Amino acid sequence: MKFMTASRYTLIGKVIAFIVLACAAIPGMLSALTFRTITVTETNPLSATLSTLTPGAASITANGSSTQVLTVTERGPQGIRQSSGGAAVTITKQSGTGSIRAVTDNHNGTYTATVTAPTATGSGSFVATLNGAEVKSGTGTQTQATVTYVAGAATQIAVNGGDAQSAKVGTAVTTAPSVIVKDANNNPVSGVSVTFANGTGGSVSGTLTATTGINGIALFEGTWTLNTVDSNTLTATSGTLGGSPVTFTASGTVAIGDSYGGGIVAYILQSGDLGYVAGETHGLIAATADQSTATIPWALDQNYFSSVPGGTSAAIGTGSANTDNIIDQNGSGQDYAAGLARAYNGGGYSDWYLPSKDELNQLYINRSAVGVFSGHDYWSSTEKIFDLAWNQSFFYGNNYPEHKQNTCSVRAVRAF
């Protein structure tokens, strides 16, 4: 006789019952039987190969406190889940970062351990054993559970590159400015939008918005042109992040002979010059052409023999003040040298003036770079005595006092 049963215990019980009934059918046989206690032990071993470690992959925030629970589920040789507990289970870190706590037996066939994230992004690989054998989740190799630690929400933005560079005025910087966005634990954050904009002094064009990459960096892909000597600024803004807006600075540079500020750079201030500031660039800009060619007097008729009230000076940096004093004496007309120079508005500027004696000499020294000078004498704004003012020959180079009623050329300058 064949018994169909789902359990070996059921099968054994039916066999014993059959034997007892058969003996009972034979007179005297049942009383002759000696009954003993039979202990039946289940011998269904757990299978580490079929037992599982889950999840196989997970992501948590790299903040030092986020956690991920890893679970070993025990299974028998046929892959049937068991629920007894009591096995010797380990879950340990094989490589990478993060920490893992001790295994907890849940007494239902599952065993758990908790992974805690570090504060830096990265990952950790974890493996398990059951009764000393590798847990393989039904595969041919030991199961690896990978926990990835990702950046948290963006909290801060800062300069990454392209700050404190220089370029010639009128040209673009060569290194693209970039920012880096991070979370509270200084991990780079991707996918954050950053808007670049012109600050002061320069101009921008092209693409002005960028998005941070996997390294947290957003690169300015437009063009930043420097239009001002020394300080030019560019800003990068991203919402309410700490450090936003970020400001980049760049120094615009000029040299004698460069076009700038409505004219041509004629001189760069040196240490000892009035108006010189260490670490800054200042100097003189000459008009691109003469305002008069040997046709204008130094003063009006009534002031030919009168000293300028307030006086005049010869040094570099004094020409504008000289011009103010001469105009105070002669009025706002353009029929004398200082008035004509002040009336010039090249480049849209209204601060042109007649150069002082030493400023005029620098125009002569750098005449080849500045260009387009005649060989005539040019007026300075420096008075010699009551009826004489200094001029300079751009043919011979010498300067000498000239009567104020005589006529010379005028080349206006302005300071920067």
Short mmCIF file of C-alpha atoms in Angstrom, two decimals:
data_model
loop_
_atom_site.label_atom_id
_atom_site.label_comp_id
_atom_site.label_asym_id
_atom_site.label_seq_id
_atom_site.Cartn_x
_atom_site.Cartn_y
_atom_site.Cartn_z
CA MET A 1 0.00 0.00 0.00
CA LYS A 2 1.29 3.48 -0.93
CA PHE A 3 0.51 6.56 1.18
CA MET A 4 0.46 10.04 -0.47
CA THR A 5 1.47 12.54 2.18
CA ALA A 6 2.93 16.03 2.42
CA SER A 7 4.85 15.26 5.60
CA ARG A 8 7.13 12.51 6.76
CA TYR A 9 5.51 12.82 10.21
CA THR A 10 2.05 12.04 8.73
CA LEU A 11 3.42 9.06 6.82
CA ILE A 12 5.07 7.55 9.92
CA GLY A 13 1.91 8.02 11.98
CA LYS A 14 -0.23 6.21 9.40
CA VAL A 15 2.20 3.29 9.21
CA ILE A 16 2.08 2.83 13.01
CA ALA A 17 -1.70 3.04 13.00
CA PHE A 18 -1.89 0.41 10.25
CA ILE A 19 0.35 -1.97 12.22
CA VAL A 20 -1.76 -1.54 15.38
CA LEU A 21 -5.01 -2.23 13.53
CA ALA A 22 -3.57 -5.28 11.79
CA CYS A 23 -2.42 -6.76 15.08
CA ALA A 24 -5.79 -6.10 16.65
CA ALA A 25 -7.39 -8.32 14.04
CA ILE A 26 -5.40 -11.30 15.23
CA PRO A 27 -6.69 -12.79 18.50
CA GLY A 28 -4.22 -12.36 21.36
CA MET A 29 -1.74 -10.45 19.18
CA LEU A 30 -2.52 -6.97 20.48
CA SER A 31 -2.01 -7.98 24.10
CA ALA A 32 1.30 -9.48 23.18
CA LEU A 33 2.62 -6.22 21.73
CA THR A 34 5.07 -4.12 23.73
CA PHE A 35 4.56 -0.39 23.13
CA ARG A 36 7.54 1.99 23.28
CA THR A 37 7.86 5.74 22.84
CA ILE A 38 9.21 6.63 19.40
CA THR A 39 10.92 10.03 18.95
CA VAL A 40 10.81 11.33 15.37
CA THR A 41 13.31 14.08 14.47
CA GLU A 42 12.93 16.34 11.43
CA THR A 43 16.20 16.29 9.47
CA ASN A 44 15.47 19.05 6.90
CA PRO A 45 18.73 21.19 6.91
CA LEU A 46 18.82 24.93 6.02
CA SER A 47 20.37 25.90 2.67
CA ALA A 48 22.74 28.90 2.69
CA THR A 49 22.87 28.69 -1.09
CA LEU A 50 19.10 29.24 -1.37
CA SER A 51 18.80 31.63 1.56
CA THR A 52 18.72 35.29 0.54
CA LEU A 53 20.34 38.62 1.48
CA THR A 54 18.18 41.62 0.60
CA PRO A 55 18.02 44.26 -0.71
CA GLY A 56 20.72 43.73 -3.33
CA ALA A 57 21.11 47.48 -3.80
CA ALA A 58 19.92 50.54 -1.90
CA SER A 59 20.71 54.27 -1.56
CA ILE A 60 20.69 56.40 1.57
CA THR A 61 21.85 59.92 2.37
CA ALA A 62 25.47 60.37 3.38
CA ASN A 63 24.77 62.32 6.56
CA GLY A 64 26.13 60.10 9.33
CA SER A 65 22.67 59.04 10.52
CA SER A 66 20.65 57.55 7.64
CA THR A 67 20.19 53.77 7.86
CA GLN A 68 19.40 50.77 5.70
CA VAL A 69 18.23 47.39 7.06
CA LEU A 70 19.72 44.27 5.44
CA THR A 71 17.80 40.99 5.83
CA VAL A 72 18.83 37.34 5.57
CA THR A 73 15.86 35.02 4.95
CA GLU A 74 16.57 31.32 5.65
CA ARG A 75 15.36 28.69 3.22
CA GLY A 76 15.45 24.88 3.05
CA PRO A 77 16.93 22.63 0.32
CA GLN A 78 13.81 23.03 -1.86
CA GLY A 79 13.91 26.84 -1.41
CA ILE A 80 10.97 26.75 0.98
CA ARG A 81 11.14 29.57 3.49
CA GLN A 82 11.74 28.41 7.03
CA SER A 83 10.43 30.10 10.14
CA SER A 84 12.21 28.52 13.04
CA GLY A 85 15.15 30.90 13.66
CA GLY A 86 18.14 29.94 15.76
CA ALA A 87 20.68 29.71 12.92
CA ALA A 88 24.12 31.26 13.18
CA VAL A 89 23.93 34.24 10.81
CA THR A 90 26.50 36.95 10.11
CA ILE A 91 26.14 40.09 7.97
CA THR A 92 29.42 41.94 7.54
CA LYS A 93 31.00 44.69 5.44
CA GLN A 94 33.14 43.26 2.68
CA SER A 95 34.43 46.56 1.29
CA GLY A 96 33.77 50.30 1.13
CA THR A 97 32.43 52.57 3.83
CA GLY A 98 29.58 52.70 6.31
CA SER A 99 29.11 50.79 9.53
CA ILE A 100 26.88 47.82 10.34
CA ARG A 101 25.38 46.76 13.65
CA ALA A 102 25.07 43.26 15.11
CA VAL A 103 22.62 40.77 13.58
CA THR A 104 19.19 40.39 15.19
CA ASP A 105 17.41 37.00 15.07
CA ASN A 106 13.75 37.79 14.56
CA HIS A 107 12.77 34.14 15.36
CA ASN A 108 10.68 33.93 12.24
CA GLY A 109 13.30 32.77 9.77
CA THR A 110 14.69 36.28 9.16
CA TYR A 111 17.79 37.94 10.51
CA THR A 112 18.45 41.70 10.22
CA ALA A 113 21.35 44.10 10.61
CA THR A 114 21.34 47.90 10.18
CA VAL A 115 23.83 49.83 8.03
CA THR A 116 24.54 53.44 9.03
CA ALA A 117 25.77 55.89 6.38
CA PRO A 118 29.01 57.86 6.75
CA THR A 119 29.06 61.62 6.09
CA ALA A 120 30.94 61.25 2.80
CA THR A 121 29.44 59.91 -0.41
CA GLY A 122 30.53 56.46 -1.58
CA SER A 123 29.27 52.92 -1.09
CA GLY A 124 29.65 49.80 1.02
CA SER A 125 29.41 46.14 0.00
CA PHE A 126 27.95 43.68 2.53
CA VAL A 127 27.82 39.85 2.58
CA ALA A 128 26.24 37.21 4.81
CA THR A 129 26.82 33.67 6.06
CA LEU A 130 24.37 31.13 7.47
CA ASN A 131 25.77 28.46 9.75
CA GLY A 132 29.22 29.25 8.40
CA ALA A 133 28.25 28.93 4.71
CA GLU A 134 28.02 31.81 2.23
CA VAL A 135 24.51 33.14 1.53
CA LYS A 136 24.11 33.04 -2.26
CA SER A 137 20.42 33.81 -2.92
CA GLY A 138 20.14 30.87 -5.30
CA THR A 139 23.17 31.85 -7.38
CA GLY A 140 26.62 30.41 -7.73
CA THR A 141 28.38 33.20 -5.85
CA GLN A 142 28.05 34.88 -2.51
CA THR A 143 25.41 37.62 -2.57
CA GLN A 144 26.66 41.19 -2.24
CA ALA A 145 24.30 43.86 -0.96
CA THR A 146 25.52 47.30 -2.09
CA VAL A 147 24.47 50.39 -0.14
CA THR A 148 25.24 53.68 -1.92
CA TYR A 149 25.62 56.87 0.10
CA VAL A 150 24.37 59.87 -1.87
CA ALA A 151 24.62 63.62 -1.25
CA GLY A 152 21.87 65.35 0.64
CA ALA A 153 20.08 68.52 -0.36
CA ALA A 154 22.26 71.39 -1.59
CA THR A 155 23.05 73.93 1.12
CA GLN A 156 26.06 75.90 -0.09
CA ILE A 157 27.74 77.34 -3.20
CA ALA A 158 31.29 78.62 -3.62
CA VAL A 159 33.92 79.53 -6.20
CA ASN A 160 35.50 76.52 -7.85
CA GLY A 161 37.72 78.15 -10.48
CA GLY A 162 38.20 81.16 -12.74
CA ASP A 163 38.42 83.79 -10.02
CA ALA A 164 41.07 86.54 -9.68
CA GLN A 165 42.28 86.35 -13.28
CA SER A 166 43.18 89.16 -15.67
CA ALA A 167 42.77 90.02 -19.31
CA LYS A 168 43.38 93.00 -21.53
CA VAL A 169 40.53 95.50 -21.44
CA GLY A 170 38.14 94.77 -24.28
CA THR A 171 38.91 91.03 -24.32
CA ALA A 172 37.39 88.00 -22.60
CA VAL A 173 38.91 86.04 -19.73
CA THR A 174 40.55 82.79 -20.80
CA THR A 175 39.47 80.59 -17.88
CA ALA A 176 35.75 79.98 -17.57
CA PRO A 177 34.46 80.79 -14.07
CA SER A 178 32.90 77.84 -12.24
CA VAL A 179 31.16 77.19 -8.94
CA ILE A 180 30.76 74.08 -6.81
CA VAL A 181 27.56 73.22 -4.94
CA LYS A 182 27.68 71.01 -1.81
CA ASP A 183 25.41 69.62 0.89
CA ALA A 184 25.75 70.22 4.63
CA ASN A 185 28.51 67.60 4.83
CA ASN A 186 30.51 69.10 1.93
CA ASN A 187 29.47 66.44 -0.57
CA PRO A 188 29.11 67.68 -4.19
CA VAL A 189 25.48 67.93 -5.31
CA SER A 190 24.45 67.39 -8.93
CA GLY A 191 21.46 68.76 -10.82
CA VAL A 192 21.45 72.24 -9.28
CA SER A 193 20.74 75.20 -11.58
CA VAL A 194 23.10 78.20 -11.41
CA THR A 195 22.58 81.58 -13.12
CA PHE A 196 25.57 83.74 -14.09
CA ALA A 197 25.24 87.51 -14.58
CA ASN A 198 27.45 90.52 -15.17
CA GLY A 199 28.33 92.41 -12.03
CA THR A 200 30.36 95.57 -12.62
CA GLY A 201 32.82 96.77 -15.23
CA GLY A 202 32.45 94.02 -17.81
CA SER A 203 29.83 92.45 -20.03
CA VAL A 204 28.54 88.92 -20.61
CA SER A 205 27.01 87.12 -23.56
CA GLY A 206 26.03 83.59 -24.57
CA THR A 207 24.73 80.88 -22.25
CA LEU A 208 24.22 82.27 -18.76
CA THR A 209 22.63 79.27 -16.98
CA ALA A 210 24.43 76.05 -16.05
CA THR A 211 23.60 72.89 -14.09
CA THR A 212 25.95 71.16 -11.68
CA GLY A 213 27.34 67.81 -12.80
CA ILE A 214 28.10 64.71 -10.76
CA ASN A 215 31.12 66.55 -9.31
CA GLY A 216 28.88 69.39 -8.12
CA ILE A 217 30.50 71.87 -10.54
CA ALA A 218 28.63 74.30 -12.80
CA LEU A 219 30.76 75.91 -15.53
CA PHE A 220 30.02 79.30 -17.10
CA GLU A 221 29.72 78.62 -20.82
CA GLY A 222 29.21 82.21 -21.94
CA THR A 223 31.73 84.98 -22.64
CA TRP A 224 32.88 87.42 -19.95
CA THR A 225 34.54 90.49 -21.45
CA LEU A 226 36.46 92.95 -19.27
CA ASN A 227 35.69 96.57 -20.09
CA THR A 228 37.22 98.33 -17.10
CA VAL A 229 40.75 98.66 -15.81
CA ASP A 230 41.26 96.68 -12.61
CA SER A 231 38.01 95.48 -11.04
CA ASN A 232 35.37 93.69 -13.12
CA THR A 233 32.86 91.33 -11.47
CA LEU A 234 30.64 88.40 -12.43
CA THR A 235 28.04 86.80 -10.15
CA ALA A 236 26.68 83.25 -9.87
CA THR A 237 23.36 82.77 -8.10
CA SER A 238 21.47 79.66 -6.99
CA GLY A 239 18.37 80.26 -4.91
CA THR A 240 18.93 80.69 -1.20
CA LEU A 241 22.05 78.55 -0.91
CA GLY A 242 24.64 79.74 1.55
CA GLY A 243 27.25 81.83 -0.26
CA SER A 244 24.87 82.85 -3.06
CA PRO A 245 25.52 84.97 -4.99
CA VAL A 246 29.14 84.04 -5.59
CA THR A 247 31.23 86.94 -6.91
CA PHE A 248 34.15 86.51 -9.32
CA THR A 249 36.65 89.33 -9.85
CA ALA A 250 38.94 89.93 -12.78
CA SER A 251 41.42 92.71 -13.50
CA GLY A 252 41.29 94.49 -16.82
CA THR A 253 44.76 95.52 -17.96
CA VAL A 254 45.89 98.27 -20.31
CA ALA A 255 49.20 99.37 -21.77
CA ILE A 256 50.37 102.61 -23.29
CA GLY A 257 48.96 102.83 -26.80
CA ASP A 258 45.80 100.85 -26.02
CA SER A 259 42.39 102.27 -26.90
CA TYR A 260 40.49 102.90 -23.69
CA GLY A 261 38.15 105.38 -22.08
CA GLY A 262 37.42 107.42 -25.21
CA GLY A 263 41.02 107.78 -26.31
CA ILE A 264 44.49 106.25 -26.21
CA VAL A 265 46.37 105.33 -23.02
CA ALA A 266 49.29 107.76 -22.89
CA TYR A 267 50.77 107.13 -19.45
CA ILE A 268 50.50 104.75 -16.48
CA LEU A 269 51.01 106.34 -13.07
CA GLN A 270 54.17 105.36 -11.23
CA SER A 271 55.02 105.39 -7.52
CA GLY A 272 55.43 109.00 -6.46
CA ASP A 273 52.89 110.36 -8.95
CA LEU A 274 49.88 112.19 -7.58
CA GLY A 275 46.98 109.72 -7.59
CA TYR A 276 49.17 106.59 -7.63
CA VAL A 277 47.70 103.67 -5.62
CA ALA A 278 49.71 100.51 -5.14
CA GLY A 279 48.00 97.52 -6.71
CA GLU A 280 45.75 99.68 -8.89
CA THR A 281 46.16 100.95 -12.45
CA HIS A 282 45.69 104.66 -13.13
CA GLY A 283 47.02 107.02 -15.71
CA LEU A 284 46.32 109.40 -18.58
CA ILE A 285 44.21 108.97 -21.70
CA ALA A 286 44.93 111.25 -24.66
CA ALA A 287 42.32 112.31 -27.18
CA THR A 288 42.71 110.55 -30.51
CA ALA A 289 43.35 113.82 -32.36
CA ASP A 290 44.22 117.49 -31.71
CA GLN A 291 41.44 119.84 -30.68
CA SER A 292 43.39 122.68 -32.24
CA THR A 293 46.46 122.84 -34.45
CA ALA A 294 48.51 125.93 -33.56
CA THR A 295 45.49 128.22 -33.70
CA ILE A 296 44.37 128.96 -30.14
CA PRO A 297 45.76 131.22 -27.36
CA TRP A 298 46.29 130.17 -23.77
CA ALA A 299 43.97 132.84 -22.32
CA LEU A 300 41.47 135.46 -23.40
CA ASP A 301 42.71 138.93 -24.30
CA GLN A 302 41.79 140.49 -20.96
CA ASN A 303 43.75 137.85 -19.06
CA TYR A 304 46.96 137.80 -21.10
CA PHE A 305 48.79 139.66 -18.35
CA SER A 306 46.98 138.26 -15.32
CA SER A 307 48.06 135.37 -13.13
CA VAL A 308 45.55 132.55 -12.70
CA PRO A 309 43.75 132.86 -9.34
CA GLY A 310 44.54 129.76 -7.29
CA GLY A 311 47.64 129.14 -9.40
CA THR A 312 48.67 126.15 -11.46
CA SER A 313 51.09 123.23 -11.00
CA ALA A 314 53.41 121.28 -13.25
CA ALA A 315 53.23 117.79 -11.72
CA ILE A 316 51.49 114.76 -13.12
CA GLY A 317 47.98 114.63 -11.69
CA THR A 318 47.47 118.40 -11.48
CA GLY A 319 46.22 119.20 -15.00
CA SER A 320 42.52 118.89 -14.19
CA ALA A 321 42.77 121.31 -11.25
CA ASN A 322 44.80 123.70 -13.41
CA THR A 323 42.08 123.60 -16.06
CA ASP A 324 39.37 124.33 -13.47
CA ASN A 325 41.27 127.43 -12.26
CA ILE A 326 41.92 128.71 -15.79
CA ILE A 327 38.22 128.30 -16.70
CA ASP A 328 37.23 130.13 -13.51
CA GLN A 329 39.32 133.06 -14.78
CA ASN A 330 38.36 132.95 -18.47
CA GLY A 331 34.80 131.59 -18.49
CA SER A 332 33.20 128.60 -20.18
CA GLY A 333 33.98 129.46 -23.79
CA GLN A 334 36.03 127.37 -26.22
CA ASP A 335 38.19 130.16 -27.67
CA TYR A 336 41.17 129.53 -25.39
CA ALA A 337 43.18 126.36 -24.73
CA ALA A 338 41.76 125.15 -21.40
CA GLY A 339 38.15 125.91 -22.37
CA LEU A 340 38.56 124.04 -25.67
CA ALA A 341 40.07 121.02 -23.93
CA ARG A 342 37.27 120.87 -21.33
CA ALA A 343 34.58 121.12 -24.04
CA TYR A 344 35.87 117.98 -25.78
CA ASN A 345 33.54 114.98 -25.18
CA GLY A 346 35.33 112.08 -26.85
CA GLY A 347 33.86 108.71 -25.89
CA GLY A 348 30.96 110.50 -24.23
CA TYR A 349 33.16 111.71 -21.36
CA SER A 350 33.01 115.27 -20.04
CA ASP A 351 36.09 115.27 -17.81
CA TRP A 352 38.74 116.11 -20.42
CA TYR A 353 41.28 118.79 -19.54
CA LEU A 354 44.44 120.56 -20.69
CA PRO A 355 47.47 118.55 -19.49
CA SER A 356 49.93 119.99 -17.01
CA LYS A 357 53.55 120.58 -18.05
CA ASP A 358 54.73 117.14 -16.87
CA GLU A 359 51.64 115.38 -18.24
CA LEU A 360 52.24 117.00 -21.64
CA ASN A 361 55.83 115.76 -21.54
CA GLN A 362 54.56 112.17 -21.12
CA LEU A 363 52.42 112.63 -24.22
CA TYR A 364 55.57 113.66 -26.07
CA ILE A 365 57.61 110.72 -24.70
CA ASN A 366 54.89 108.27 -25.77
CA ARG A 367 53.87 110.12 -28.93
CA SER A 368 54.59 107.15 -31.18
CA ALA A 369 52.22 104.90 -29.21
CA VAL A 370 49.57 107.59 -28.87
CA GLY A 371 49.93 108.72 -32.50
CA VAL A 372 48.72 111.55 -34.76
CA PHE A 373 50.62 114.48 -33.27
CA SER A 374 51.72 117.41 -35.38
CA GLY A 375 55.19 118.84 -35.13
CA HIS A 376 53.83 122.08 -33.64
CA ASP A 377 54.08 123.39 -30.11
CA TYR A 378 51.37 122.22 -27.66
CA TRP A 379 49.98 124.17 -24.73
CA SER A 380 50.19 122.84 -21.18
CA SER A 381 47.93 124.11 -18.38
CA THR A 382 50.91 125.23 -16.30
CA GLU A 383 51.55 128.96 -15.96
CA LYS A 384 55.16 130.19 -15.87
CA ILE A 385 54.51 133.76 -14.70
CA PHE A 386 51.61 136.16 -15.06
CA ASP A 387 51.97 136.51 -18.86
CA LEU A 388 53.71 133.26 -19.82
CA ALA A 389 52.63 129.60 -19.89
CA TRP A 390 54.60 126.44 -20.61
CA ASN A 391 54.35 124.71 -23.95
CA GLN A 392 56.31 121.88 -25.60
CA SER A 393 57.57 121.38 -29.11
CA PHE A 394 56.59 117.98 -30.49
CA PHE A 395 59.17 118.47 -33.19
CA TYR A 396 62.22 119.13 -31.00
CA GLY A 397 60.87 117.89 -27.68
CA ASN A 398 61.91 120.89 -25.61
CA ASN A 399 59.47 122.87 -23.50
CA TYR A 400 59.64 126.60 -22.90
CA PRO A 401 57.47 129.51 -21.72
CA GLU A 402 55.25 131.13 -24.35
CA HIS A 403 53.26 134.35 -24.22
CA LYS A 404 49.65 133.61 -23.44
CA GLN A 405 48.34 135.55 -26.44
CA ASN A 406 50.32 133.41 -28.87
CA THR A 407 48.73 130.35 -30.46
CA CYS A 408 49.67 126.67 -30.06
CA SER A 409 48.07 123.27 -30.52
CA VAL A 410 45.82 121.54 -27.95
CA ARG A 411 45.53 117.83 -27.16
CA ALA A 412 43.06 117.09 -24.36
CA VAL A 413 43.62 114.34 -21.81
CA ARG A 414 41.57 112.70 -19.08
CA ALA A 415 42.57 110.61 -16.08
CA PHE A 416 41.55 107.02 -15.35
#
